[in-house]
JSON list of C-alpha atoms and ligand atoms in Angstrom, two decimals:
[
{"chain": "A", "resi": 1, "resn": "MET", "atom": "CA", "xyz": [9.84, 6.85, 5.59]},
{"chain": "A", "resi": 2, "resn": "ILE", "atom": "CA", "xyz": [11.63, 3.62, 6.46]},
{"chain": "A", "resi": 3, "resn": "ILE", "atom": "CA", "xyz": [9.99, 0.76, 4.57]},
{"chain": "A", "resi": 4, "resn": "ARG", "atom": "CA", "xyz": [12.53, -2.00, 5.16]},
{"chain": "A", "resi": 5, "resn": "GLU", "atom": "CA", "xyz": [15.08, -2.70, 7.83]},
{"chain": "A", "resi": 6, "resn": "GLN", "atom": "CA", "xyz": [17.80, -5.39, 7.79]},
{"chain": "A", "resi": 7, "resn": "ASN", "atom": "CA", "xyz": [20.39, -5.87, 10.49]},
{"chain": "A", "resi": 8, "resn": "ILE", "atom": "CA", "xyz": [23.98, -6.07, 9.43]},
{"chain": "A", "resi": 9, "resn": "GLY", "atom": "CA", "xyz": [26.34, -7.32, 12.08]},
{"chain": "A", "resi": 10, "resn": "GLU", "atom": "CA", "xyz": [25.92, -6.13, 15.63]},
{"chain": "A", "resi": 11, "resn": "GLN", "atom": "CA", "xyz": [25.89, -2.38, 15.09]},
{"chain": "A", "resi": 12, "resn": "ASP", "atom": "CA", "xyz": [24.79, -1.52, 11.58]},
{"chain": "A", "resi": 13, "resn": "LYS", "atom": "CA", "xyz": [21.74, -1.94, 9.42]},
{"chain": "A", "resi": 14, "resn": "LEU", "atom": "CA", "xyz": [20.63, -1.51, 5.84]},
{"chain": "A", "resi": 15, "resn": "VAL", "atom": "CA", "xyz": [17.36, 0.31, 5.30]},
{"chain": "A", "resi": 16, "resn": "SER", "atom": "CA", "xyz": [15.14, 1.03, 2.33]},
{"chain": "A", "resi": 17, "resn": "VAL", "atom": "CA", "xyz": [13.69, 4.51, 2.52]},
{"chain": "A", "resi": 18, "resn": "LEU", "atom": "CA", "xyz": [10.79, 5.97, 0.60]},
{"chain": "A", "resi": 19, "resn": "THR", "atom": "CA", "xyz": [11.94, 9.54, -0.01]},
{"chain": "A", "resi": 20, "resn": "LYS", "atom": "CA", "xyz": [10.08, 12.51, -1.48]},
{"chain": "A", "resi": 21, "resn": "SER", "atom": "CA", "xyz": [12.69, 13.45, -4.02]},
{"chain": "A", "resi": 22, "resn": "HIS", "atom": "CA", "xyz": [14.38, 10.18, -5.01]},
{"chain": "A", "resi": 23, "resn": "GLY", "atom": "CA", "xyz": [11.77, 7.46, -4.52]},
{"chain": "A", "resi": 24, "resn": "VAL", "atom": "CA", "xyz": [13.03, 4.29, -2.87]},
{"chain": "A", "resi": 25, "resn": "VAL", "atom": "CA", "xyz": [16.65, 4.57, -1.73]},
{"chain": "A", "resi": 26, "resn": "LYS", "atom": "CA", "xyz": [18.77, 1.94, 0.02]},
{"chain": "A", "resi": 27, "resn": "ALA", "atom": "CA", "xyz": [21.18, 3.19, 2.63]},
{"chain": "A", "resi": 28, "resn": "PHE", "atom": "CA", "xyz": [23.42, 1.94, 5.42]},
{"chain": "A", "resi": 29, "resn": "VAL", "atom": "CA", "xyz": [22.98, 3.16, 8.96]},
{"chain": "A", "resi": 30, "resn": "ARG", "atom": "CA", "xyz": [26.28, 2.79, 10.79]},
{"chain": "A", "resi": 31, "resn": "GLY", "atom": "CA", "xyz": [26.10, 2.42, 14.53]},
{"chain": "A", "resi": 32, "resn": "ALA", "atom": "CA", "xyz": [22.31, 2.23, 14.46]},
{"chain": "A", "resi": 33, "resn": "LYS", "atom": "CA", "xyz": [22.23, 0.07, 17.58]},
{"chain": "A", "resi": 34, "resn": "ASN", "atom": "CA", "xyz": [24.44, 2.44, 19.50]},
{"chain": "A", "resi": 35, "resn": "ILE", "atom": "CA", "xyz": [22.10, 4.29, 21.84]},
{"chain": "A", "resi": 36, "resn": "LYS", "atom": "CA", "xyz": [24.35, 7.33, 21.82]},
{"chain": "A", "resi": 37, "resn": "SER", "atom": "CA", "xyz": [24.04, 7.68, 18.05]},
{"chain": "A", "resi": 38, "resn": "GLY", "atom": "CA", "xyz": [20.33, 8.47, 18.46]},
{"chain": "A", "resi": 39, "resn": "LYS", "atom": "CA", "xyz": [19.63, 7.10, 15.00]},
{"chain": "A", "resi": 40, "resn": "GLY", "atom": "CA", "xyz": [17.86, 3.92, 16.13]},
{"chain": "A", "resi": 41, "resn": "ALA", "atom": "CA", "xyz": [14.23, 5.08, 16.41]},
{"chain": "A", "resi": 42, "resn": "ALA", "atom": "CA", "xyz": [14.44, 7.46, 13.47]},
{"chain": "A", "resi": 43, "resn": "THR", "atom": "CA", "xyz": [15.64, 4.67, 11.19]},
{"chain": "A", "resi": 44, "resn": "ALA", "atom": "CA", "xyz": [13.30, 1.95, 12.48]},
{"chain": "A", "resi": 45, "resn": "LEU", "atom": "CA", "xyz": [10.69, 0.41, 10.21]},
{"chain": "A", "resi": 46, "resn": "LEU", "atom": "CA", "xyz": [7.74, 2.81, 9.60]},
{"chain": "A", "resi": 47, "resn": "SER", "atom": "CA", "xyz": [9.45, 5.86, 11.03]},
{"chain": "A", "resi": 48, "resn": "TYR", "atom": "CA", "xyz": [8.91, 9.07, 9.11]},
{"chain": "A", "resi": 49, "resn": "SER", "atom": "CA", "xyz": [12.09, 11.02, 9.59]},
{"chain": "A", "resi": 50, "resn": "LEU", "atom": "CA", "xyz": [14.30, 13.84, 8.49]},
{"chain": "A", "resi": 51, "resn": "LEU", "atom": "CA", "xyz": [17.34, 12.04, 7.11]},
{"chain": "A", "resi": 52, "resn": "THR", "atom": "CA", "xyz": [20.70, 13.24, 5.90]},
{"chain": "A", "resi": 53, "resn": "PHE", "atom": "CA", "xyz": [22.17, 10.98, 3.22]},
{"chain": "A", "resi": 54, "resn": "HIS", "atom": "CA", "xyz": [25.82, 10.70, 2.46]},
{"chain": "A", "resi": 55, "resn": "GLU", "atom": "CA", "xyz": [26.70, 9.46, -1.00]},
{"chain": "A", "resi": 56, "resn": "GLY", "atom": "CA", "xyz": [29.63, 7.06, -0.92]},
{"chain": "A", "resi": 57, "resn": "ARG", "atom": "CA", "xyz": [31.44, 5.50, -3.83]},
{"chain": "A", "resi": 58, "resn": "ASP", "atom": "CA", "xyz": [28.84, 2.79, -4.44]},
{"chain": "A", "resi": 59, "resn": "SER", "atom": "CA", "xyz": [26.28, 3.17, -1.69]},
{"chain": "A", "resi": 60, "resn": "TYR", "atom": "CA", "xyz": [24.43, 5.68, 0.42]},
{"chain": "A", "resi": 61, "resn": "SER", "atom": "CA", "xyz": [24.66, 5.98, 4.16]},
{"chain": "A", "resi": 62, "resn": "ILE", "atom": "CA", "xyz": [22.56, 7.96, 6.61]},
{"chain": "A", "resi": 63, "resn": "SER", "atom": "CA", "xyz": [24.70, 10.30, 8.65]},
{"chain": "A", "resi": 64, "resn": "ASP", "atom": "CA", "xyz": [21.98, 12.02, 10.62]},
{"chain": "A", "resi": 65, "resn": "ALA", "atom": "CA", "xyz": [18.39, 11.04, 11.45]},
{"chain": "A", "resi": 66, "resn": "ARG", "atom": "CA", "xyz": [15.63, 12.78, 13.34]},
{"chain": "A", "resi": 67, "resn": "ALA", "atom": "CA", "xyz": [12.20, 11.16, 13.75]},
{"chain": "A", "resi": 68, "resn": "LEU", "atom": "CA", "xyz": [9.20, 13.29, 12.83]},
{"chain": "A", "resi": 69, "resn": "ARG", "atom": "CA", "xyz": [6.49, 10.67, 13.31]},
{"chain": "A", "resi": 70, "resn": "ILE", "atom": "CA", "xyz": [6.86, 7.13, 14.58]},
{"chain": "A", "resi": 71, "resn": "PHE", "atom": "CA", "xyz": [3.22, 5.90, 14.77]},
{"chain": "A", "resi": 72, "resn": "PRO", "atom": "CA", "xyz": [3.38, 4.72, 18.39]},
{"chain": "A", "resi": 73, "resn": "LYS", "atom": "CA", "xyz": [-0.19, 3.32, 18.63]},
{"chain": "A", "resi": 74, "resn": "LEU", "atom": "CA", "xyz": [0.30, 1.27, 15.52]},
{"chain": "A", "resi": 75, "resn": "ARG", "atom": "CA", "xyz": [3.47, -0.29, 16.90]},
{"chain": "A", "resi": 76, "resn": "GLY", "atom": "CA", "xyz": [1.59, -1.46, 19.97]},
{"chain": "A", "resi": 77, "resn": "ASP", "atom": "CA", "xyz": [-1.06, -3.31, 17.96]},
{"chain": "A", "resi": 78, "resn": "VAL", "atom": "CA", "xyz": [0.00, -6.58, 16.30]},
{"chain": "A", "resi": 79, "resn": "ARG", "atom": "CA", "xyz": [-2.80, -6.56, 13.76]},
{"chain": "A", "resi": 80, "resn": "LYS", "atom": "CA", "xyz": [-2.28, -2.96, 12.68]},
{"chain": "A", "resi": 81, "resn": "MET", "atom": "CA", "xyz": [1.47, -3.51, 12.62]},
{"chain": "A", "resi": 82, "resn": "CYS", "atom": "CA", "xyz": [1.02, -6.46, 10.23]},
{"chain": "A", "resi": 83, "resn": "LEU", "atom": "CA", "xyz": [-1.08, -4.31, 7.92]},
{"chain": "A", "resi": 84, "resn": "ALA", "atom": "CA", "xyz": [1.51, -1.53, 8.08]},
{"chain": "A", "resi": 85, "resn": "GLN", "atom": "CA", "xyz": [4.20, -4.03, 7.09]},
{"chain": "A", "resi": 86, "resn": "TYR", "atom": "CA", "xyz": [2.09, -4.98, 4.08]},
{"chain": "A", "resi": 87, "resn": "PHE", "atom": "CA", "xyz": [1.90, -1.27, 3.17]},
{"chain": "A", "resi": 88, "resn": "CYS", "atom": "CA", "xyz": [5.70, -1.24, 3.32]},
{"chain": "A", "resi": 89, "resn": "GLU", "atom": "CA", "xyz": [5.94, -4.27, 1.02]},
{"chain": "A", "resi": 90, "resn": "LEU", "atom": "CA", "xyz": [3.53, -2.53, -1.38]},
{"chain": "A", "resi": 91, "resn": "ALA", "atom": "CA", "xyz": [5.69, 0.58, -1.30]},
{"chain": "A", "resi": 92, "resn": "LEU", "atom": "CA", "xyz": [8.82, -1.46, -2.03]},
{"chain": "A", "resi": 93, "resn": "THR", "atom": "CA", "xyz": [7.10, -3.17, -4.94]},
{"chain": "A", "resi": 94, "resn": "VAL", "atom": "CA", "xyz": [5.35, -0.20, -6.49]},
{"chain": "A", "resi": 95, "resn": "CYS", "atom": "CA", "xyz": [7.15, 3.06, -5.72]},
{"chain": "A", "resi": 96, "resn": "PRO", "atom": "CA", "xyz": [9.66, 4.47, -8.22]},
{"chain": "A", "resi": 97, "resn": "ARG", "atom": "CA", "xyz": [13.44, 4.56, -7.85]},
{"chain": "A", "resi": 98, "resn": "GLU", "atom": "CA", "xyz": [15.61, 7.58, -8.59]},
{"chain": "A", "resi": 99, "resn": "LYS", "atom": "CA", "xyz": [12.72, 9.95, -9.16]},
{"chain": "A", "resi": 100, "resn": "SER", "atom": "CA", "xyz": [10.19, 11.99, -7.24]},
{"chain": "A", "resi": 101, "resn": "ALA", "atom": "CA", "xyz": [7.76, 9.95, -5.16]},
{"chain": "A", "resi": 102, "resn": "ASP", "atom": "CA", "xyz": [6.04, 12.78, -3.33]},
{"chain": "A", "resi": 103, "resn": "LYS", "atom": "CA", "xyz": [2.53, 11.54, -4.12]},
{"chain": "A", "resi": 104, "resn": "TYR", "atom": "CA", "xyz": [3.35, 7.96, -3.16]},
{"chain": "A", "resi": 105, "resn": "LEU", "atom": "CA", "xyz": [4.83, 9.07, 0.15]},
{"chain": "A", "resi": 106, "resn": "SER", "atom": "CA", "xyz": [1.81, 11.25, 1.00]},
{"chain": "A", "resi": 107, "resn": "LEU", "atom": "CA", "xyz": [-0.59, 8.43, 0.18]},
{"chain": "A", "resi": 108, "resn": "ILE", "atom": "CA", "xyz": [1.21, 5.86, 2.30]},
{"chain": "A", "resi": 109, "resn": "LEU", "atom": "CA", "xyz": [1.71, 8.24, 5.23]},
{"chain": "A", "resi": 110, "resn": "ASN", "atom": "CA", "xyz": [-1.96, 9.19, 5.09]},
{"chain": "A", "resi": 111, "resn": "SER", "atom": "CA", "xyz": [-3.01, 5.52, 5.07]},
{"chain": "A", "resi": 112, "resn": "LEU", "atom": "CA", "xyz": [-0.81, 4.79, 8.08]},
{"chain": "A", "resi": 113, "resn": "TYR", "atom": "CA", "xyz": [-2.12, 7.84, 9.90]},
{"chain": "A", "resi": 114, "resn": "LEU", "atom": "CA", "xyz": [-5.76, 6.78, 9.41]},
{"chain": "A", "resi": 115, "resn": "ILE", "atom": "CA", "xyz": [-5.02, 3.32, 10.76]},
{"chain": "A", "resi": 116, "resn": "ASP", "atom": "CA", "xyz": [-2.78, 4.53, 13.58]},
{"chain": "A", "resi": 117, "resn": "GLU", "atom": "CA", "xyz": [-5.46, 6.91, 14.81]},
{"chain": "A", "resi": 118, "resn": "GLY", "atom": "CA", "xyz": [-8.32, 4.51, 14.08]},
{"chain": "A", "resi": 119, "resn": "ILE", "atom": "CA", "xyz": [-10.05, 7.18, 11.94]},
{"chain": "A", "resi": 120, "resn": "ARG", "atom": "CA", "xyz": [-10.96, 4.73, 9.15]},
{"chain": "A", "resi": 121, "resn": "ARG", "atom": "CA", "xyz": [-11.40, 0.97, 9.19]},
{"chain": "A", "resi": 122, "resn": "GLU", "atom": "CA", "xyz": [-8.47, -1.15, 8.07]},
{"chain": "A", "resi": 123, "resn": "GLU", "atom": "CA", "xyz": [-10.74, -2.93, 5.57]},
{"chain": "A", "resi": 124, "resn": "LEU", "atom": "CA", "xyz": [-11.46, 0.41, 3.93]},
{"chain": "A", "resi": 125, "resn": "VAL", "atom": "CA", "xyz": [-7.99, 1.94, 3.95]},
{"chain": "A", "resi": 126, "resn": "LYS", "atom": "CA", "xyz": [-6.32, -1.18, 2.53]},
{"chain": "A", "resi": 127, "resn": "PRO", "atom": "CA", "xyz": [-8.20, -1.48, -0.83]},
{"chain": "A", "resi": 128, "resn": "CYS", "atom": "CA", "xyz": [-8.02, 2.31, -1.34]},
{"chain": "A", "resi": 129, "resn": "LEU", "atom": "CA", "xyz": [-4.25, 2.22, -0.99]},
{"chain": "A", "resi": 130, "resn": "GLU", "atom": "CA", "xyz": [-3.92, -0.90, -3.15]},
{"chain": "A", "resi": 131, "resn": "MET", "atom": "CA", "xyz": [-5.99, 0.36, -6.07]},
{"chain": "A", "resi": 132, "resn": "ARG", "atom": "CA", "xyz": [-4.62, 3.90, -5.94]},
{"chain": "A", "resi": 133, "resn": "LEU", "atom": "CA", "xyz": [-1.01, 2.70, -5.86]},
{"chain": "A", "resi": 134, "resn": "ALA", "atom": "CA", "xyz": [-1.63, 0.40, -8.83]},
{"chain": "A", "resi": 135, "resn": "ALA", "atom": "CA", "xyz": [-3.26, 3.25, -10.76]},
{"chain": "A", "resi": 136, "resn": "MET", "atom": "CA", "xyz": [-0.38, 5.62, -9.93]},
{"chain": "A", "resi": 137, "resn": "ALA", "atom": "CA", "xyz": [2.13, 3.00, -11.07]},
{"chain": "A", "resi": 138, "resn": "GLY", "atom": "CA", "xyz": [0.47, 2.91, -14.50]},
{"chain": "A", "resi": 139, "resn": "TYR", "atom": "CA", "xyz": [-2.03, 0.10, -14.00]},
{"chain": "A", "resi": 140, "resn": "LEU", "atom": "CA", "xyz": [-5.24, 2.05, -14.32]},
{"chain": "A", "resi": 141, "resn": "PRO", "atom": "CA", "xyz": [-8.17, -0.38, -14.59]},
{"chain": "A", "resi": 142, "resn": "ASP", "atom": "CA", "xyz": [-11.09, 0.43, -16.89]},
{"chain": "A", "resi": 143, "resn": "LEU", "atom": "CA", "xyz": [-14.11, 0.52, -14.60]},
{"chain": "A", "resi": 144, "resn": "ILE", "atom": "CA", "xyz": [-16.39, 2.69, -16.68]},
{"chain": "A", "resi": 145, "resn": "MET", "atom": "CA", "xyz": [-18.81, 0.09, -18.03]},
{"chain": "A", "resi": 146, "resn": "CYS", "atom": "CA", "xyz": [-19.43, -3.48, -19.15]},
{"chain": "A", "resi": 147, "resn": "ARG", "atom": "CA", "xyz": [-16.94, -4.08, -21.94]},
{"chain": "A", "resi": 148, "resn": "GLU", "atom": "CA", "xyz": [-19.46, -6.16, -23.89]},
{"chain": "A", "resi": 149, "resn": "CYS", "atom": "CA", "xyz": [-22.73, -4.19, -23.79]},
{"chain": "A", "resi": 150, "resn": "GLY", "atom": "CA", "xyz": [-21.67, -0.85, -22.34]},
{"chain": "A", "resi": 151, "resn": "VAL", "atom": "CA", "xyz": [-24.06, -0.85, -19.38]},
{"chain": "A", "resi": 152, "resn": "TYR", "atom": "CA", "xyz": [-22.80, 1.37, -16.55]},
{"chain": "A", "resi": 153, "resn": "THR", "atom": "CA", "xyz": [-24.30, -0.42, -13.63]},
{"chain": "A", "resi": 154, "resn": "ALA", "atom": "CA", "xyz": [-26.24, -3.59, -12.81]},
{"chain": "A", "resi": 155, "resn": "PRO", "atom": "CA", "xyz": [-27.15, -5.44, -9.62]},
{"chain": "A", "resi": 156, "resn": "LEU", "atom": "CA", "xyz": [-24.29, -7.84, -10.37]},
{"chain": "A", "resi": 157, "resn": "MET", "atom": "CA", "xyz": [-21.13, -7.05, -12.29]},
{"chain": "A", "resi": 158, "resn": "PHE", "atom": "CA", "xyz": [-17.88, -8.96, -12.65]},
{"chain": "A", "resi": 159, "resn": "PHE", "atom": "CA", "xyz": [-14.43, -7.47, -12.23]},
{"chain": "A", "resi": 160, "resn": "TYR", "atom": "CA", "xyz": [-11.66, -9.25, -14.16]},
{"chain": "A", "resi": 161, "resn": "PRO", "atom": "CA", "xyz": [-8.39, -8.72, -12.32]},
{"chain": "A", "resi": 162, "resn": "ARG", "atom": "CA", "xyz": [-6.18, -9.97, -15.16]},
{"chain": "A", "resi": 163, "resn": "THR", "atom": "CA", "xyz": [-7.35, -7.27, -17.54]},
{"chain": "A", "resi": 164, "resn": "GLY", "atom": "CA", "xyz": [-8.73, -4.73, -15.06]},
{"chain": "A", "resi": 165, "resn": "THR", "atom": "CA", "xyz": [-12.09, -4.65, -16.85]},
{"chain": "A", "resi": 166, "resn": "LEU", "atom": "CA", "xyz": [-15.79, -5.14, -16.09]},
{"chain": "A", "resi": 167, "resn": "LYS", "atom": "CA", "xyz": [-18.62, -7.20, -17.49]},
{"chain": "A", "resi": 168, "resn": "CYS", "atom": "CA", "xyz": [-22.23, -7.07, -16.36]},
{"chain": "A", "resi": 169, "resn": "GLY", "atom": "CA", "xyz": [-24.03, -10.07, -14.90]},
{"chain": "A", "resi": 170, "resn": "SER", "atom": "CA", "xyz": [-25.67, -10.86, -18.26]},
{"chain": "A", "resi": 171, "resn": "CYS", "atom": "CA", "xyz": [-22.53, -10.67, -20.40]},
{"chain": "A", "resi": 172, "resn": "GLY", "atom": "CA", "xyz": [-19.97, -12.02, -17.96]},
{"chain": "A", "resi": 173, "resn": "ALA", "atom": "CA", "xyz": [-19.34, -15.24, -16.13]},
{"chain": "A", "resi": 174, "resn": "LYS", "atom": "CA", "xyz": [-17.40, -16.29, -13.10]},
{"chain": "A", "resi": 175, "resn": "THR", "atom": "CA", "xyz": [-14.34, -17.29, -15.08]},
{"chain": "A", "resi": 176, "resn": "ASP", "atom": "CA", "xyz": [-10.72, -16.18, -15.22]},
{"chain": "A", "resi": 177, "resn": "GLY", "atom": "CA", "xyz": [-10.67, -15.22, -11.55]},
{"chain": "A", "resi": 178, "resn": "ALA", "atom": "CA", "xyz": [-13.61, -12.81, -11.93]},
{"chain": "A", "resi": 179, "resn": "VAL", "atom": "CA", "xyz": [-14.77, -11.14, -8.72]},
{"chain": "A", "resi": 180, "resn": "PRO", "atom": "CA", "xyz": [-18.55, -10.60, -8.49]},
{"chain": "A", "resi": 181, "resn": "LEU", "atom": "CA", "xyz": [-19.46, -7.10, -7.31]},
{"chain": "A", "resi": 182, "resn": "THR", "atom": "CA", "xyz": [-22.65, -5.66, -5.92]},
{"chain": "A", "resi": 183, "resn": "GLU", "atom": "CA", "xyz": [-23.60, -2.14, -7.06]},
{"chain": "A", "resi": 184, "resn": "ALA", "atom": "CA", "xyz": [-22.26, -0.66, -3.82]},
{"chain": "A", "resi": 185, "resn": "ALA", "atom": "CA", "xyz": [-18.97, -2.57, -4.06]},
{"chain": "A", "resi": 186, "resn": "LEU", "atom": "CA", "xyz": [-18.53, -1.48, -7.68]},
{"chain": "A", "resi": 187, "resn": "THR", "atom": "CA", "xyz": [-19.21, 2.15, -6.76]},
{"chain": "A", "resi": 188, "resn": "ALA", "atom": "CA", "xyz": [-16.55, 1.87, -4.07]},
{"chain": "A", "resi": 189, "resn": "LEU", "atom": "CA", "xyz": [-14.06, 0.21, -6.43]},
{"chain": "A", "resi": 190, "resn": "ARG", "atom": "CA", "xyz": [-14.59, 3.05, -8.93]},
{"chain": "A", "resi": 191, "resn": "HIS", "atom": "CA", "xyz": [-14.11, 5.52, -6.10]},
{"chain": "A", "resi": 192, "resn": "THR", "atom": "CA", "xyz": [-10.72, 4.03, -5.13]},
{"chain": "A", "resi": 193, "resn": "VAL", "atom": "CA", "xyz": [-9.49, 4.66, -8.66]},
{"chain": "A", "resi": 194, "resn": "TYR", "atom": "CA", "xyz": [-11.27, 7.81, -9.84]},
{"chain": "A", "resi": 195, "resn": "ALA", "atom": "CA", "xyz": [-11.94, 9.92, -6.70]},
{"chain": "A", "resi": 196, "resn": "ASP", "atom": "CA", "xyz": [-9.89, 13.08, -6.05]},
{"chain": "A", "resi": 197, "resn": "ASP", "atom": "CA", "xyz": [-6.91, 12.50, -3.77]},
{"chain": "A", "resi": 198, "resn": "GLY", "atom": "CA", "xyz": [-8.48, 14.47, -0.92]},
{"chain": "A", "resi": 199, "resn": "LYS", "atom": "CA", "xyz": [-11.63, 12.32, -0.97]},
{"chain": "A", "resi": 200, "resn": "LEU", "atom": "CA", "xyz": [-10.04, 8.92, -1.47]},
{"chain": "A", "resi": 201, "resn": "PHE", "atom": "CA", "xyz": [-10.89, 7.53, 1.97]},
{"chain": "A", "resi": 202, "resn": "SER", "atom": "CA", "xyz": [-14.20, 9.36, 2.37]},
{"chain": "A", "resi": 203, "resn": "PHE", "atom": "CA", "xyz": [-16.90, 6.78, 1.87]},
{"chain": "A", "resi": 204, "resn": "SER", "atom": "CA", "xyz": [-18.59, 4.02, 3.80]},
{"chain": "A", "resi": 205, "resn": "LEU", "atom": "CA", "xyz": [-19.53, 0.52, 2.79]},
{"chain": "A", "resi": 206, "resn": "SER", "atom": "CA", "xyz": [-21.16, -2.49, 4.44]},
{"chain": "A", "resi": 207, "resn": "ASP", "atom": "CA", "xyz": [-19.06, -5.40, 5.74]},
{"chain": "A", "resi": 208, "resn": "GLU", "atom": "CA", "xyz": [-20.09, -7.51, 2.75]},
{"chain": "A", "resi": 209, "resn": "GLY", "atom": "CA", "xyz": [-19.24, -4.67, 0.36]},
{"chain": "A", "resi": 210, "resn": "LEU", "atom": "CA", "xyz": [-15.82, -4.23, 1.96]},
{"chain": "A", "resi": 211, "resn": "ARG", "atom": "CA", "xyz": [-15.19, -7.96, 1.68]},
{"chain": "A", "resi": 212, "resn": "LEU", "atom": "CA", "xyz": [-15.86, -7.87, -2.07]},
{"chain": "A", "resi": 213, "resn": "LEU", "atom": "CA", "xyz": [-13.86, -4.68, -2.51]},
{"chain": "A", "resi": 214, "resn": "ASN", "atom": "CA", "xyz": [-10.84, -6.25, -0.77]},
{"chain": "A", "resi": 215, "resn": "ARG", "atom": "CA", "xyz": [-11.18, -9.40, -2.86]},
{"chain": "A", "resi": 216, "resn": "ALA", "atom": "CA", "xyz": [-11.15, -7.31, -6.03]},
{"chain": "A", "resi": 217, "resn": "SER", "atom": "CA", "xyz": [-8.20, -5.12, -5.04]},
{"chain": "A", "resi": 218, "resn": "GLU", "atom": "CA", "xyz": [-6.09, -8.03, -3.80]},
{"chain": "A", "resi": 219, "resn": "ALA", "atom": "CA", "xyz": [-6.74, -10.02, -6.97]},
{"chain": "A", "resi": 220, "resn": "TYR", "atom": "CA", "xyz": [-5.90, -7.00, -9.10]},
{"chain": "A", "resi": 221, "resn": "LEU", "atom": "CA", "xyz": [-2.54, -6.41, -7.42]},
{"chain": "A", "resi": 222, "resn": "ARG", "atom": "CA", "xyz": [-1.66, -10.10, -7.50]},
{"chain": "A", "resi": 223, "resn": "CYS", "atom": "CA", "xyz": [-2.22, -10.13, -11.29]},
{"chain": "A", "resi": 224, "resn": "ARG", "atom": "CA", "xyz": [-0.66, -6.75, -12.07]},
{"chain": "A", "resi": 225, "resn": "PHE", "atom": "CA", "xyz": [2.48, -7.19, -10.00]},
{"chain": "A", "resi": 226, "resn": "GLU", "atom": "CA", "xyz": [2.63, -10.96, -10.58]},
{"chain": "A", "resi": 227, "resn": "LYS", "atom": "CA", "xyz": [3.45, -11.77, -7.00]},
{"chain": "A", "resi": 228, "resn": "GLU", "atom": "CA", "xyz": [2.07, -13.03, -3.75]},
{"chain": "A", "resi": 229, "resn": "PHE", "atom": "CA", "xyz": [2.61, -10.47, -1.03]},
{"chain": "A", "resi": 230, "resn": "LYS", "atom": "CA", "xyz": [3.96, -12.42, 1.94]},
{"chain": "A", "resi": 231, "resn": "THR", "atom": "CA", "xyz": [3.04, -9.73, 4.44]},
{"chain": "A", "resi": 232, "resn": "LEU", "atom": "CA", "xyz": [-0.54, -9.72, 3.12]},
{"chain": "A", "resi": 233, "resn": "ASN", "atom": "CA", "xyz": [-0.82, -13.46, 3.60]},
{"chain": "A", "resi": 234, "resn": "PHE", "atom": "CA", "xyz": [0.44, -13.04, 7.13]},
{"chain": "A", "resi": 235, "resn": "TYR", "atom": "CA", "xyz": [-2.03, -10.22, 7.85]},
{"chain": "A", "resi": 236, "resn": "LYS", "atom": "CA", "xyz": [-4.88, -12.33, 6.50]},
{"chain": "A", "resi": 237, "resn": "ALA", "atom": "CA", "xyz": [-3.79, -15.33, 8.53]},
{"chain": "A", "resi": 238, "resn": "ILE", "atom": "CA", "xyz": [-4.15, -13.36, 11.76]},
{"chain": "A", "resi": 239, "resn": "THR", "atom": "CA", "xyz": [-7.34, -11.49, 10.82]},
{"chain": "A", "resi": 240, "resn": "GLU", "atom": "CA", "xyz": [-9.41, -14.16, 9.10]},
{"chain": "A", "resi": 241, "resn": "PRO", "atom": "CA", "xyz": [-10.94, -16.87, 11.25]},
{"chain": "B", "resi": 301, "resn": "LIG", "atom": "ZN1", "xyz": [-22.98, -6.36, -20.40]}
]
């Protein structure tokens, strides 16, 4: 899957590809703009393609490309496209290099598919992908119970994005960037981390719950990966009034 695309000169481009077997790989596409080469669509951002890599002395190039899925509906929708670009930035930040990334690729493709087809709400797919990617990359939060008193659930609990831990409403306070969670939002946050892969996106939550869930997942990624995601800021700028 193409997760980044940069033009080089008039004919060529450099792409970052999330591959099953080798994680994120950078490769040149020579003559990408040449219509006769047929490589344009298959090496465009977000395309899921069958690619043939050629290993040069110090770089890879793509000698043959055939698109398998290009998410046409998504491309025609500015808002969905912005979210998809954020997914690509997440992939670039989180996915491994030089080793198998099969699970990462499946997760991202599945997320795109759900948004492309409108099967799940964007506000639900996004935090699932964020939290699951962080967990897969080794940043598994501890959402079992309040770290002070051990209570499992309470009407109000705080999620601390810096440490990935919880405190209940009695033990915690709204400090250190804590995100307050209702019971439903906490259940959903736990689900994004602990649910089986096949059930990851299978739940529903109120608008308010989704708002809190997104706040928690965004804060967690910002702390764990120590960066502001530019594409996320852009997506939020066009979706939030
Ligand atoms: Zn407590």
